[in-house]
């Protein structure tokens, strides 16, 4: 795949379709790839990489990149295309300045997750069917694929590209995913248990803002949490601010716009399952206001800027689920 | 050397905790490790290091500086500080141990930061030599010996026992306080473990990384390097690297209106943030490039320039693991070295 | 530094009996920024107001808080008083310590505590109040009526009567609309043409009314008092100013096989035509789809016949732009298409007709000169079956969920007229319910049943099948008798549901007015503002807002006119200054606010900004038109970055109140 | 459920009322001298759609024990559609708070028209009682703001 992408990129650079390519650049280790812009065939040959660790969603970079001179080529995985579309809808990306090549993805590995299984000194990692073989400083370790795969890929919602100029490989389908299982599990806990669960997770927050800064839906010029005028500005974890304000408000602000790309949880240095907040909103929206997938198109009204006169009353919250 | 069987660590921790607050690195359900206040039954983590460094105990992410109690039109000023109680941080790695040398240069230099000093005076750092360094480790680059950590007292494990060594008076007092549980032991096996570890350290992927091309005299050369644009291009401007870093020490001072008054507190800040050191006139570093450059120039050039060649990095590798887009000091060093 | 005055009203004993007003004044005097805190017997009295005014001047107050009755009662009083003393009226806040405190509580201690908290919240808010100035926006003294049916005509006549210029835009070659096609009207049975055509003529002759027939609205910009509308005058290939309507061309035109829309396609017209004899304007129009000259370049008969030289085969569509202060929508309705109702054989048999087609079949100016004949063989029908609710009150997607309202009455009218004129004809009406609310309506229906012996059968028609003998087999159920019926009918008349005109939805988009799911325009308030749209300056007339009969339409048309006149009478509009405001530096241009604005007050523009990284960039940012914004605040919550805020109820003001209450 | 019904607990309750219906309804319950607890303090907003979830969280942060939002009945909004948006926003917010383990009875939305003084008073009596039973809000408060 990587070779096909590089030759595609070279061809598009050569025929002048694009002037730059955004992709991923090889790092020091097998897993530390960095999103990067390539401007020549040589740069592509030297550093372009697409493998089991190229998980970063590059859509958000296109806000900035699409405003630069010349057209840019981006390689988008199925999940990334949803983010891209949503940003088009919000007038954040200039579509004409981007050439999209859709690329397939069969899930990415998570070095942090592998490390959390006690594996250290990672030198390489190879997928082999349902297992992953990890070569380390201390020998070879094998672990089940599910234990090494990114959470967001384990509950992938779609292998379909919702926007592209061309595809490498076959397009996939929307998947019947089990992504709401954990939300449901939480819903079925008692309020006390839910409180304990979220308190223990959210209290780990160090307010590094990685979740916000990586989030394609969080593209505000100035975030309310950075704006002293907003009344909710806050820089560091203070008492219960993150638990009671930051993560709730952030999830609410992206509700109806979050495509469930899973980047928030991927980047959280404290492994807080932030996607479970967004998924709760998605699940509620689906069940209360009809199925809605943000980013699926560029024209539909998001559920929170829409209504139906027959919508349910807020007291439905009091009437269902577990208290 | 004095030692205790690993099986008896619980007893040791119990004894320490009975005299003062004890923090040890313990496992979290998600597989990461964090420092926790010791409670009976708690076990040392098997992970090499914690997500948050030992810095937090001496320079917490937020702390109250002064309170103003407002009643109608009256304002009363209250000092929220209390005399710190003695505490022990156990199991600090060599890299984190060195971070205190760096933090001390900032906070204990004149004018002394009394909040920090209060905690330094009352805290005992007990370090633990590494036996299984990770691929992200590069403490050796900064002259740190992972097998001989600094700190008030150091511990060494041979897999069966933990050996103790005092590095200073405070460390000696600590060892004395637990000496009833310790016994003299043979270090033959430990020596073997140590030399094995040293072999691994030499083979680490980043073992060759050197600071020889960095330091206070490189300001002009690197400040204007054209590499910064490419390096900072993908930076999200989040604070992950800063907040997991054991040596980052920048803070902001803010007021919080509680409704009854004002709490003036300081909190960690990150030079990667767009409002870092924002002043009345605006922001001195307007682009992410400038902010990104600031972080690495500070660690590799400005800090050694102002602190007798001491670099602002200890090679713990946290930022290598945690940066959302995997940009880090190692990549920066290597890129700047490329001519 | 703020200098705030607090004034606590006793309201006689209304407040003072349960709230210790002196204690409230004393407590609030210690709040930050408060420089004077007083209580008084009746703050709203002249002497009370003077007390406030004097304090404003004496203490150079920058804001005042009145602890008194509800702001709904006296907010304006105190705003005026403040203005009189030189303080911006929007620097006044009211703490409602009567309706929401003294009147609902009995215990003096707790009521006083609460009054103090309410006062503190008001003080906290007023700290953040900004002086606001009401904008004045001039009103263009001209109205536009879109649609020239009876609704549009009536509205235009009333507006013109009040002395304002008014333009009618009608997409057909003539005004008159559906009413012109109707034969008789219920419940009085007067001839529709006899009452409509004088109004059409009156409209044509009124020098304040300007009729743009054969025209469409293509663009609407602006806002209340100041709309700019682009009207497309479609080419009719006849110079309106020259044509005298003599009709010679229509007689001589060789192309005579054009389906006649006015008679619902039941007969033919010529390629150059005047829709009907009383058309206004009485001007010919060439149908380019049929005109031989236009299609083949060979003919030109009309041009040769025309003595005034009005024929112009090269005429082009023309765009004109006009400014209006008010717009009245009167786009009316149409019967729905019946292609989804195959069971009634509408498309298979010419003898199955809609009610509107029946109107033409019975009309003296219709295809049969007023004699009711079966379309297929022009024979006199002896049995006619009427089917009600065809597509109305329909559960599935074939039809409409609503009641079309007029069908019950016009069917009774049709039945009665047929029985009157042709007593030998049997008339059956199949209905779900007969709905006759309206003056003299039920009496009318009863006459049909009792005097004219129309057979009303509660039940559904299941199927209409054309038979080989030319008759129609109507299979139906009688729900009351609980039996299946077969009727051999000569004609079947379908009461097709009515729906808004197809042009309504694109028009609503242009006007930024709201529509319901059935494409009827939504009124500003279902009870209290039935003829206004939620968008200021846009009014609703007739069936575009919902099914209506003629008297209702006319009533609403006049009501809409009255509202439009009320607007046009003003030289300028004072806008509510408590409107949304976008901080362009923070705006992302995401359009969330625009989507929730019920008034279309938010627009986006690309503007050049100096960015934090010293570059300049073109950014898409929202701006609010303060003349259109009504200040609901929906946008402020939709905006994730907080770029949108509401003056007078800003985020910081509301949070200050929250803080004061919770502390 | 707590056994203690917190008889002596005086909750702080913030009520956001839309200017056109519910605030007028509140006035009407005053005019009719219909009693409801002093715990309820009303904040006037132009429309229920002006209520930002941040205001609600802010109230809880600052120690409110219950927050209620009142607006025109659906279909009667002065601004035609404001309460429809509010209804969606509040449904989702309340659902999220519930998901986070916050007591459900601390939040409520009620549609109260300008004529429903009785309903306003009844609603406030019920809501206050429900919140009183829950006891002080400990889960959403910010300790820095707690009354000393």
mmCIF file of C-alpha atoms in Angstrom, chain D:
data_model
loop_
_atom_site.group_PDB
_atom_site.id
_atom_site.type_symbol
_atom_site.label_atom_id
_atom_site.label_comp_id
_atom_site.label_asym_id
_atom_site.label_seq_id
_atom_site.Cartn_x
_atom_site.Cartn_y
_atom_site.Cartn_z
ATOM 1 C CA UNK D 1 -31.926 5.957 47.765
ATOM 2 C CA UNK D 2 -31.037 7.904 50.793
ATOM 3 C CA UNK D 3 -32.997 7.071 53.898
ATOM 4 C CA UNK D 4 -32.546 10.504 55.333
ATOM 5 C CA UNK D 5 -34.998 12.782 53.584
ATOM 6 C CA UNK D 6 -32.992 15.898 54.441
ATOM 7 C CA UNK D 7 -35.899 17.673 56.090
ATOM 8 C CA UNK D 8 -33.834 20.609 57.236
ATOM 9 C CA UNK D 9 -31.790 20.999 54.111
ATOM 10 C CA UNK D 10 -32.410 24.250 52.248
ATOM 11 C CA UNK D 11 -31.418 23.695 48.653
ATOM 12 C CA UNK D 12 -30.348 26.498 46.352
ATOM 13 C CA UNK D 13 -32.403 26.349 43.208
ATOM 14 C CA UNK D 14 -31.828 28.343 40.055
ATOM 15 C CA UNK D 15 -34.752 28.701 37.685
ATOM 16 C CA UNK D 16 -34.165 30.010 34.189
ATOM 17 C CA UNK D 17 -37.443 31.417 32.916
ATOM 18 C CA UNK D 18 -38.174 32.690 29.448
ATOM 19 C CA UNK D 19 -39.384 36.236 29.388
ATOM 20 C CA UNK D 20 -42.570 35.622 27.438
ATOM 21 C CA UNK D 21 -44.219 32.636 29.038
ATOM 22 C CA UNK D 22 -42.632 31.236 32.148
ATOM 23 C CA UNK D 23 -41.408 34.470 33.701
ATOM 24 C CA UNK D 24 -44.929 35.814 33.203
ATOM 25 C CA UNK D 25 -46.269 32.568 34.640
ATOM 26 C CA UNK D 26 -44.065 33.098 37.674
ATOM 27 C CA UNK D 27 -45.404 36.628 37.973
ATOM 28 C CA UNK D 28 -48.912 35.243 37.791
ATOM 29 C CA UNK D 29 -48.320 32.837 40.624
ATOM 30 C CA UNK D 30 -47.210 35.900 42.587
ATOM 31 C CA UNK D 31 -50.276 37.862 41.583
ATOM 32 C CA UNK D 32 -52.423 34.926 42.706
ATOM 33 C CA UNK D 33 -50.406 34.630 45.932
ATOM 34 C CA UNK D 34 -49.524 31.016 45.210
ATOM 35 C CA UNK D 35 -46.804 29.969 47.554
ATOM 36 C CA UNK D 36 -43.611 28.214 46.581
ATOM 37 C CA UNK D 37 -40.337 27.963 48.487
ATOM 38 C CA UNK D 38 -37.906 30.874 48.797
ATOM 39 C CA UNK D 39 -35.202 28.472 47.674
ATOM 40 C CA UNK D 40 -36.179 29.155 44.075
ATOM 41 C CA UNK D 41 -34.449 32.162 42.506
ATOM 42 C CA UNK D 42 -35.433 33.109 39.006
ATOM 43 C CA UNK D 43 -33.140 34.341 36.240
ATOM 44 C CA UNK D 44 -34.928 35.978 33.350
ATOM 45 C CA UNK D 45 -33.784 35.006 29.877
ATOM 46 C CA UNK D 46 -35.406 36.009 26.596
ATOM 47 C CA UNK D 47 -36.078 32.418 25.602
ATOM 48 C CA UNK D 48 -35.331 28.944 26.878
ATOM 49 C CA UNK D 49 -32.986 28.629 23.910
ATOM 50 C CA UNK D 50 -30.775 31.268 25.541
ATOM 51 C CA UNK D 51 -29.888 28.845 28.311
ATOM 52 C CA UNK D 52 -26.426 27.608 27.604
ATOM 53 C CA UNK D 53 -25.491 24.278 29.188
ATOM 54 C CA UNK D 54 -22.534 26.199 30.587
ATOM 55 C CA UNK D 55 -24.916 28.241 32.748
ATOM 56 C CA UNK D 56 -26.341 25.076 34.249
ATOM 57 C CA UNK D 57 -22.951 23.565 34.960
ATOM 58 C CA UNK D 58 -21.826 26.916 36.295
ATOM 59 C CA UNK D 59 -24.734 26.970 38.725
ATOM 60 C CA UNK D 60 -23.856 23.496 39.962
ATOM 61 C CA UNK D 61 -20.186 24.406 40.137
ATOM 62 C CA UNK D 62 -21.094 27.342 42.333
ATOM 63 C CA UNK D 63 -23.119 25.173 44.649
ATOM 64 C CA UNK D 64 -26.649 25.194 43.250
ATOM 65 C CA UNK D 65 -28.494 22.052 44.274
ATOM 66 C CA UNK D 66 -31.022 22.073 41.468
ATOM 67 C CA UNK D 67 -31.501 23.856 38.148
ATOM 68 C CA UNK D 68 -34.806 24.119 36.344
ATOM 69 C CA UNK D 69 -35.446 25.613 32.932
ATOM 70 C CA UNK D 70 -38.891 26.895 32.089
ATOM 71 C CA UNK D 71 -40.083 28.017 28.690
ATOM 72 C CA UNK D 72 -43.132 28.396 26.524
ATOM 73 C CA UNK D 73 -44.975 25.232 25.619
ATOM 74 C CA UNK D 74 -43.661 23.624 22.451
ATOM 75 C CA UNK D 75 -45.385 25.315 19.566
ATOM 76 C CA UNK D 76 -45.977 28.517 21.527
ATOM 77 C CA UNK D 77 -42.475 29.942 21.558
ATOM 78 C CA UNK D 78 -42.432 33.684 21.112
ATOM 79 C CA UNK D 79 -39.599 33.148 18.685
ATOM 80 C CA UNK D 80 -41.400 30.149 17.107
ATOM 81 C CA UNK D 81 -38.628 27.612 17.441
ATOM 82 C CA UNK D 82 -36.458 28.518 20.425
ATOM 83 C CA UNK D 83 -37.897 26.022 22.851
ATOM 84 C CA UNK D 84 -37.552 23.239 20.306
ATOM 85 C CA UNK D 85 -33.817 23.808 20.241
ATOM 86 C CA UNK D 86 -33.779 24.124 24.019
ATOM 87 C CA UNK D 87 -35.648 20.861 24.297
ATOM 88 C CA UNK D 88 -33.024 18.981 22.314
ATOM 89 C CA UNK D 89 -30.125 20.631 24.070
ATOM 90 C CA UNK D 90 -31.490 19.990 27.528
ATOM 91 C CA UNK D 91 -32.503 16.417 26.748
ATOM 92 C CA UNK D 92 -28.999 15.630 25.611
ATOM 93 C CA UNK D 93 -27.359 17.523 28.455
ATOM 94 C CA UNK D 94 -29.498 15.880 31.101
ATOM 95 C CA UNK D 95 -28.879 12.512 29.554
ATOM 96 C CA UNK D 96 -25.151 13.171 29.692
ATOM 97 C CA UNK D 97 -25.330 14.252 33.328
ATOM 98 C CA UNK D 98 -27.260 11.103 34.092
ATOM 99 C CA UNK D 99 -24.603 9.083 32.270
ATOM 100 C CA UNK D 100 -21.956 10.711 34.434
ATOM 101 C CA UNK D 101 -23.834 9.579 37.489
ATOM 102 C CA UNK D 102 -25.331 12.903 38.491
ATOM 103 C CA UNK D 103 -28.661 12.630 40.278
ATOM 104 C CA UNK D 104 -31.458 12.989 37.717
ATOM 105 C CA UNK D 105 -33.745 15.000 39.917
ATOM 106 C CA UNK D 106 -31.348 17.917 40.098
ATOM 107 C CA UNK D 107 -32.327 19.060 36.629
ATOM 108 C CA UNK D 108 -35.660 19.602 35.027
ATOM 109 C CA UNK D 109 -37.343 21.307 32.110
ATOM 110 C CA UNK D 110 -40.935 22.415 32.443
ATOM 111 C CA UNK D 111 -43.082 24.271 29.958
ATOM 112 C CA UNK D 112 -45.097 26.923 31.762
ATOM 113 C CA UNK D 113 -47.268 29.390 29.937
ATOM 114 C CA UNK D 114 -48.011 32.920 31.066
ATOM 115 C CA UNK D 115 -51.413 31.721 32.232
ATOM 116 C CA UNK D 116 -50.127 28.846 34.286
ATOM 117 C CA UNK D 117 -49.337 30.526 37.584
ATOM 118 C CA UNK D 118 -50.669 27.519 39.353
ATOM 119 C CA UNK D 119 -48.524 25.147 37.393
ATOM 120 C CA UNK D 120 -45.479 27.308 38.044
ATOM 121 C CA UNK D 121 -45.985 27.221 41.796
ATOM 122 C CA UNK D 122 -46.774 23.516 41.775
ATOM 123 C CA UNK D 123 -43.699 22.772 39.671
ATOM 124 C CA UNK D 124 -41.461 24.755 41.981
ATOM 125 C CA UNK D 125 -42.902 23.090 45.066
ATOM 126 C CA UNK D 126 -42.362 19.655 43.592
ATOM 127 C CA UNK D 127 -38.931 20.394 42.256
ATOM 128 C CA UNK D 128 -37.723 21.928 45.502
ATOM 129 C CA UNK D 129 -38.992 18.924 47.402
ATOM 130 C CA UNK D 130 -37.297 16.528 45.019
ATOM 131 C CA UNK D 131 -34.001 18.370 45.334
ATOM 132 C CA UNK D 132 -34.359 18.633 49.086
ATOM 133 C CA UNK D 133 -34.647 14.872 49.256
ATOM 134 C CA UNK D 134 -31.443 14.483 47.267
ATOM 135 C CA UNK D 135 -29.529 16.606 49.740
ATOM 136 C CA UNK D 136 -26.669 18.915 48.859
ATOM 137 C CA UNK D 137 -25.099 18.751 45.432
ATOM 138 C CA UNK D 138 -21.722 17.231 46.075
ATOM 139 C CA UNK D 139 -21.010 15.682 42.723
ATOM 140 C CA UNK D 140 -20.958 18.788 40.578
ATOM 141 C CA UNK D 141 -19.827 21.423 43.016
ATOM 142 C CA UNK D 142 -16.415 23.012 42.945
ATOM 143 C CA UNK D 143 -14.943 22.811 46.442
ATOM 144 C CA UNK D 144 -13.251 26.144 45.943
ATOM 145 C CA UNK D 145 -16.699 27.740 45.798
ATOM 146 C CA UNK D 146 -18.155 26.015 48.817
ATOM 147 C CA UNK D 147 -19.511 28.380 51.430
ATOM 148 C CA UNK D 148 -17.147 28.622 54.333
#
